[in-house]
XYZ file of C-alpha atoms in Angstrom:
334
model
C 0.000 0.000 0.000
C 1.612 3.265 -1.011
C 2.258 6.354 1.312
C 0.692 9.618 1.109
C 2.369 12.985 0.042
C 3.173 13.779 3.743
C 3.954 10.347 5.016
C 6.344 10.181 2.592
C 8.334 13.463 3.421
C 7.945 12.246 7.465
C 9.502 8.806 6.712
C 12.228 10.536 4.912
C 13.452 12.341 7.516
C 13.068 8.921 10.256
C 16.759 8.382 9.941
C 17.682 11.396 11.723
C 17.416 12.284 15.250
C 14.538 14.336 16.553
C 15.118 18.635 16.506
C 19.001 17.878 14.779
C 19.460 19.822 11.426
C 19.473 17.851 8.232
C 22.144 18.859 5.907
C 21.407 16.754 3.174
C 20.441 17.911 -0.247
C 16.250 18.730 -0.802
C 14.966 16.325 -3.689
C 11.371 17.244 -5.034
C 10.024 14.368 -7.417
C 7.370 15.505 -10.098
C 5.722 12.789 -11.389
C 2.894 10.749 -11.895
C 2.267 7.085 -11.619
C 5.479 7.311 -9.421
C 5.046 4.876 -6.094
C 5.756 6.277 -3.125
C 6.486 3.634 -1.016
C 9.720 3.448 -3.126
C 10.486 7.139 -2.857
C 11.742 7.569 0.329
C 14.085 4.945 0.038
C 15.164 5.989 -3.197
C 15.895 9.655 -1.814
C 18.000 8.191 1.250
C 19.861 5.874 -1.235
C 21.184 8.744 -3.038
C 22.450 10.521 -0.237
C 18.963 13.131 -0.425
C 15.986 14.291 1.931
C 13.146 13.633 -0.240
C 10.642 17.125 -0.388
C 7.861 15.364 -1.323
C 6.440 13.519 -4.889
C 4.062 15.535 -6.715
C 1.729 14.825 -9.360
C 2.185 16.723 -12.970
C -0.762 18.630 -13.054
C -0.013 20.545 -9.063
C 3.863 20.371 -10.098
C 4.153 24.137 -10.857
C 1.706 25.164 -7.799
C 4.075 23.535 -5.866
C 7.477 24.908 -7.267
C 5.862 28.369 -6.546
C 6.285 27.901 -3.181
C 8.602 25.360 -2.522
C 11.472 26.231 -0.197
C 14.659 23.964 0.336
C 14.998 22.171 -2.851
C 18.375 21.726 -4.078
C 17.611 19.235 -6.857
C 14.266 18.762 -9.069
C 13.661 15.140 -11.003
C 11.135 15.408 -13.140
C 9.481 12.676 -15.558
C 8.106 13.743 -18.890
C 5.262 11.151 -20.184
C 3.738 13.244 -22.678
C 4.369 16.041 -25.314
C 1.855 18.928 -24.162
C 0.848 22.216 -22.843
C 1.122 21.295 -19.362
C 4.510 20.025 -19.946
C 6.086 22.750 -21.956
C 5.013 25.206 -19.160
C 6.395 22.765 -16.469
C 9.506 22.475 -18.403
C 10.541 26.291 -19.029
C 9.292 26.517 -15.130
C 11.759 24.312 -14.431
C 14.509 25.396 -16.462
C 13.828 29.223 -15.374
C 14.286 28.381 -11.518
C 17.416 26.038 -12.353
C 18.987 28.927 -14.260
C 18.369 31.325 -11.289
C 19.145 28.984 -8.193
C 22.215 27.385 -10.241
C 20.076 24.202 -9.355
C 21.013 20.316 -10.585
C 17.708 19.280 -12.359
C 17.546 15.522 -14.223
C 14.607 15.218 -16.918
C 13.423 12.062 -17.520
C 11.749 11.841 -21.184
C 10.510 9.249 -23.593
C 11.191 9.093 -27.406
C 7.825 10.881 -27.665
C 8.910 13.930 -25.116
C 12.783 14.310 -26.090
C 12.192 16.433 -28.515
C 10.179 19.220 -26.190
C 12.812 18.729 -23.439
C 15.998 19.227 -25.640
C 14.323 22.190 -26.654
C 13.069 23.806 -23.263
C 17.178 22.863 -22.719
C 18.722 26.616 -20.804
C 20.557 25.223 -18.159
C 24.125 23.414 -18.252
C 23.452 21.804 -15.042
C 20.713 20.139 -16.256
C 20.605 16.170 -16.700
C 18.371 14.672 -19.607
C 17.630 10.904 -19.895
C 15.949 9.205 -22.265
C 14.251 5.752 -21.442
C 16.982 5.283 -18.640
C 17.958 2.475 -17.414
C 18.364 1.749 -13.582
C 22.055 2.814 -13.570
C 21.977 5.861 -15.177
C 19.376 7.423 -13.359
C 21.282 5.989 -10.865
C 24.236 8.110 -11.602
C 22.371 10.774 -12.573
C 21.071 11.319 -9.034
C 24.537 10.631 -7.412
C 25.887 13.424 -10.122
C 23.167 16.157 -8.960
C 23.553 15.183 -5.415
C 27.452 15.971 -5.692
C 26.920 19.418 -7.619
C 24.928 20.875 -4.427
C 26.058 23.079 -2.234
C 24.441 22.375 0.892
C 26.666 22.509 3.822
C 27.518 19.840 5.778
C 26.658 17.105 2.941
C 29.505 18.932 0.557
C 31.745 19.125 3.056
C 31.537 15.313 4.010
C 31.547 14.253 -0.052
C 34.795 17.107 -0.193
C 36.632 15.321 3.292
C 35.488 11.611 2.614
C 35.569 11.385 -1.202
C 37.711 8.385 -1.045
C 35.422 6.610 1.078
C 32.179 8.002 -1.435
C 33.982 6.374 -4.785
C 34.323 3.196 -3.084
C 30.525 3.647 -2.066
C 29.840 3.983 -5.212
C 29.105 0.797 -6.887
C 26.596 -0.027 -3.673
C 24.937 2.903 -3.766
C 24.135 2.495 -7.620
C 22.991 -1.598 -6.510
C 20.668 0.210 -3.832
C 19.245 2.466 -6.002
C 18.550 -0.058 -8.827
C 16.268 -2.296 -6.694
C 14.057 1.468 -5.816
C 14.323 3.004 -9.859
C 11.666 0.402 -11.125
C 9.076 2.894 -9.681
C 10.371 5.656 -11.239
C 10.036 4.365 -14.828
C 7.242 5.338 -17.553
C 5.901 1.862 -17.802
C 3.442 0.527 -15.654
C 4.308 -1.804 -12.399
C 3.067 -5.182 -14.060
C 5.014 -4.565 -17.034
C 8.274 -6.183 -18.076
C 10.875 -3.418 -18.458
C 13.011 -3.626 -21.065
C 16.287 -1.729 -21.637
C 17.417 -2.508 -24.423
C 19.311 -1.118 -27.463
C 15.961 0.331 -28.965
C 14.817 0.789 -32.341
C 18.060 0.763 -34.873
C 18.864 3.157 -37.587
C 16.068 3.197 -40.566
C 17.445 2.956 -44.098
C 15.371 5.407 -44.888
C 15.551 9.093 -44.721
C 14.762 11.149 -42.139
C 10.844 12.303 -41.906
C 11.152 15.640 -42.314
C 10.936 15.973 -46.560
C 8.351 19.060 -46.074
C 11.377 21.065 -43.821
C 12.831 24.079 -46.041
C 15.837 22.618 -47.524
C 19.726 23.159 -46.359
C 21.939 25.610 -47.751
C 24.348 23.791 -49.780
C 27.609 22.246 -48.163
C 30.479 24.283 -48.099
C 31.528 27.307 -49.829
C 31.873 27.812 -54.468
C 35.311 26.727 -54.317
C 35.197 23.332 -51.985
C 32.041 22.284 -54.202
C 33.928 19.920 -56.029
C 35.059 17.292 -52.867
C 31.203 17.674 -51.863
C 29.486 16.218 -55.225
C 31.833 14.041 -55.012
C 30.198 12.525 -52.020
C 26.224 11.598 -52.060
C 23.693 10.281 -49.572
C 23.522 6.811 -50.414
C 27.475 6.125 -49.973
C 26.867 7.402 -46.574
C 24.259 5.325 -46.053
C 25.475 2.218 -47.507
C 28.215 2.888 -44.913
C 25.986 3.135 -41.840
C 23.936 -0.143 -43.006
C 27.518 -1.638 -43.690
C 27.939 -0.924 -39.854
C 24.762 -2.359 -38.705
C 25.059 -5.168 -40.157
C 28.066 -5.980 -38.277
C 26.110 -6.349 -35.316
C 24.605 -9.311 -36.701
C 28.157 -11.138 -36.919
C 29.472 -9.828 -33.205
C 28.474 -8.196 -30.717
C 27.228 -4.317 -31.259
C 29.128 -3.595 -27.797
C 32.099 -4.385 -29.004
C 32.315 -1.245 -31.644
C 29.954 0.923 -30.013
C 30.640 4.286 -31.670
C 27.659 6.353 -31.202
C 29.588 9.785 -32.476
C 30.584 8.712 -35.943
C 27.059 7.279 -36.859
C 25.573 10.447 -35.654
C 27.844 12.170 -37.741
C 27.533 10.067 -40.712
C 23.758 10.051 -40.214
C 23.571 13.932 -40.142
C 25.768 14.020 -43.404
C 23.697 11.994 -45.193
C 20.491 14.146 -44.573
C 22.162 17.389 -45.131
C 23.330 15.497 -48.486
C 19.392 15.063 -48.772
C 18.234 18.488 -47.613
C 16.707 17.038 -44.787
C 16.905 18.096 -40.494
C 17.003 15.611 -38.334
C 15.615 15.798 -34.870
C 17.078 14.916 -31.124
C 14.789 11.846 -31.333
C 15.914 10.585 -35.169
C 19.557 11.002 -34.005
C 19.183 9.486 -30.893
C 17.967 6.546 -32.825
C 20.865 6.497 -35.688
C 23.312 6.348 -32.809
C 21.956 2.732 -32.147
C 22.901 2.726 -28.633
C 20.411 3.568 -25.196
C 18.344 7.186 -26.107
C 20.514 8.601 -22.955
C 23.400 7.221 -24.215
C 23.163 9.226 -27.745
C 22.042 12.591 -25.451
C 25.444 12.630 -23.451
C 26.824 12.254 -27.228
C 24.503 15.374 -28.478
C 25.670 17.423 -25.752
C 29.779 16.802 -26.612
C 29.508 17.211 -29.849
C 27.239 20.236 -29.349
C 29.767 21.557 -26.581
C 32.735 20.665 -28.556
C 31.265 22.439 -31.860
C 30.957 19.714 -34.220
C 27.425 20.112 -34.804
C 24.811 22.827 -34.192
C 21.414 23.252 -32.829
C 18.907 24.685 -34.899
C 15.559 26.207 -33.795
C 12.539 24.545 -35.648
C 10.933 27.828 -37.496
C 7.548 26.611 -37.640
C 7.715 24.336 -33.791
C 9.275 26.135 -30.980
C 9.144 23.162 -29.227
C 11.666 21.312 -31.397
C 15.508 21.392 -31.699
C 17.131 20.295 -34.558
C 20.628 19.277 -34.854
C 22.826 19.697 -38.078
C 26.347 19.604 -38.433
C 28.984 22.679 -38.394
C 30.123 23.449 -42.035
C 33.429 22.517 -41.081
C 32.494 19.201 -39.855
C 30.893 18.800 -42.777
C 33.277 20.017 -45.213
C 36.014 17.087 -42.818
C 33.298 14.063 -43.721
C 33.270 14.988 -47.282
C 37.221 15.149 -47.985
C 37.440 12.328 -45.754
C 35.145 10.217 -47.834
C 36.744 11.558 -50.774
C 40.281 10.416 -49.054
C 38.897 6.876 -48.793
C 36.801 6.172 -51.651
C 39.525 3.625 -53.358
C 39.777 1.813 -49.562
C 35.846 1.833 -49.125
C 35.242 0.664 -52.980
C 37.945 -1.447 -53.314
């Protein structure tokens, strides 16, 4: 039998001793279909005093007046209003109480989350599994700067890596509750859908400008979509002779997946890419952020959506892939 709002914030707080001041870091859950039972121990697992679990629909009532929260995990079921609002809400109070903040989105939400994106504190998963929201909460808990819990992580960090690996098998047997499926489902985590050998969805988007600049035209004909994607099904179809883990390389198939569609005059969204990277949605985000961070590729606001990013590559990432492939062309072909 699950716990009530206020039981839940109570039982949180049994492990200390009555009137003594608890340092630990404030976690606020938003969420529905979350059970509570679960949460409390979740929250001390991590190292956190859980504020409370709240429901979607009185999430933003609540982060009006909510006072103590150092980190906010919040799961994103659906693309809508509600959401968006919740989101920017979110991202707005993160940006102005340099606060942690994980979001927790399906395939179906990713898209509206990558977009509300402002702060670099911010943590985005995508269908994670148990060990990455895991980590996730163990990473927020460590960027707070409440008192006496920093201090201890600062004087006993030692000690806290070799904690570590427990703390992450603790947290595992709590995260089922936390998950978008329902509690009588299976979960799966696996590798999700692969990459389509078709193009992107996104024909009716206004087309690219063309790769490169007058005088480099000549490397970039010589390069067209389908030898980039022959290469990328080439790649997949190693996985069915060994195993994908072995050459898990998540960066190159994004970028050969975002050549080939600006070969096509196409955009590709977070969700398409996070699905050409054939590895765990999360997985591929971590990926979009480097090679976002690192300049490689680009986001690009969706001029008829505000609520969608997409992601193309840098001209001079481009302009590399082409000369590359035109580099290799006698090794590929041969």
């Amino acid at each position: 039998m699950g716990l009530d709002h206020d039981e839940i914030g109570l039982d949180a707080s049994l492990d200390q001793p009555f009137g003594a001041r608890d340092d630990r870091p404030g976690l606020l859950i938003l969420a529905d279909d979350v059970f509570l039972d679960d949460a409390a121990m979740l929250s001390r697992a991590a190292g956190l005093r859980l504020l409370g679990t709240v429901p979607l629909d009185q999430a933003s009532t609540r982060l009006d007046v909510q006072i103590g929260c150092d980190i906010i995990l919040c799961f994103c079921p659906t693309p809508d209003a509600m959401i968006e609002r919740l989101l920017v809400q979110i991202e707005t109070m993160a940006l102005q109480n340099d606060m942690p903040v994980i979001l927790v989105a399906d395939l179906e939400t990713v898209d509206l989350a990558y977009a509300c994106l402002r702060s670099e504190r911010t943590q985005l998963l995508c269908r994670p599994g148990h060990t990455d929201l895991a980590a996730a909460l163990l990473a927020a808990a460590r960027q707070t700067t409440s008192g006496a819990f920093h201090e201890a992580n600062r004087d006993n960090e030692g000690l806290r890596l070799q904690q570590l690996s427990d703390e992450v098998s603790r947290l595992a047997r709590t995260l089922e509750a936390l998950t978008l499926r329902p509690r009588h489902a299976t979960p799966s985590f696996d590798l999700g859908p692969r990459i389509s050998d078709e193009p992107n969805d996104y024909i009716g988007m206004p087309s690219l400008e063309p790769i490169g600049s007058a005088d480099k035209a000549a490397d970039a004909a010589a390069v067209d979509a389908a030898q980039v994607r022959d290469l990328l099904r080439a790649r997949r179809l190693r996985d069915d002779f060994l195993p994908a883990d072995l050459f898990a390389d998540p960066a190159w198939d994004m970028l050969l997946d975002l050549l080939a569609a600006r070969l096509e005059h196409e955009r590709v969204s977070v969700s398409s890419l996070c699905i050409a990277s054939a590895v765990p949605p999360t997985t591929a985000l971590r990926w979009i952020r480097t090679l976002t961070e690192k300049g490689f590729v680009d986001r690009q606001a969706d001029p008829h959506d505000g609520r969608r990013v997409f992601i193309a590559l840098a001209d001079h990432t481009t302009e590399a892939l082409s000369r590359w492939f035109t580099a290799s062309r006698r090794f590929l072909c041969a």
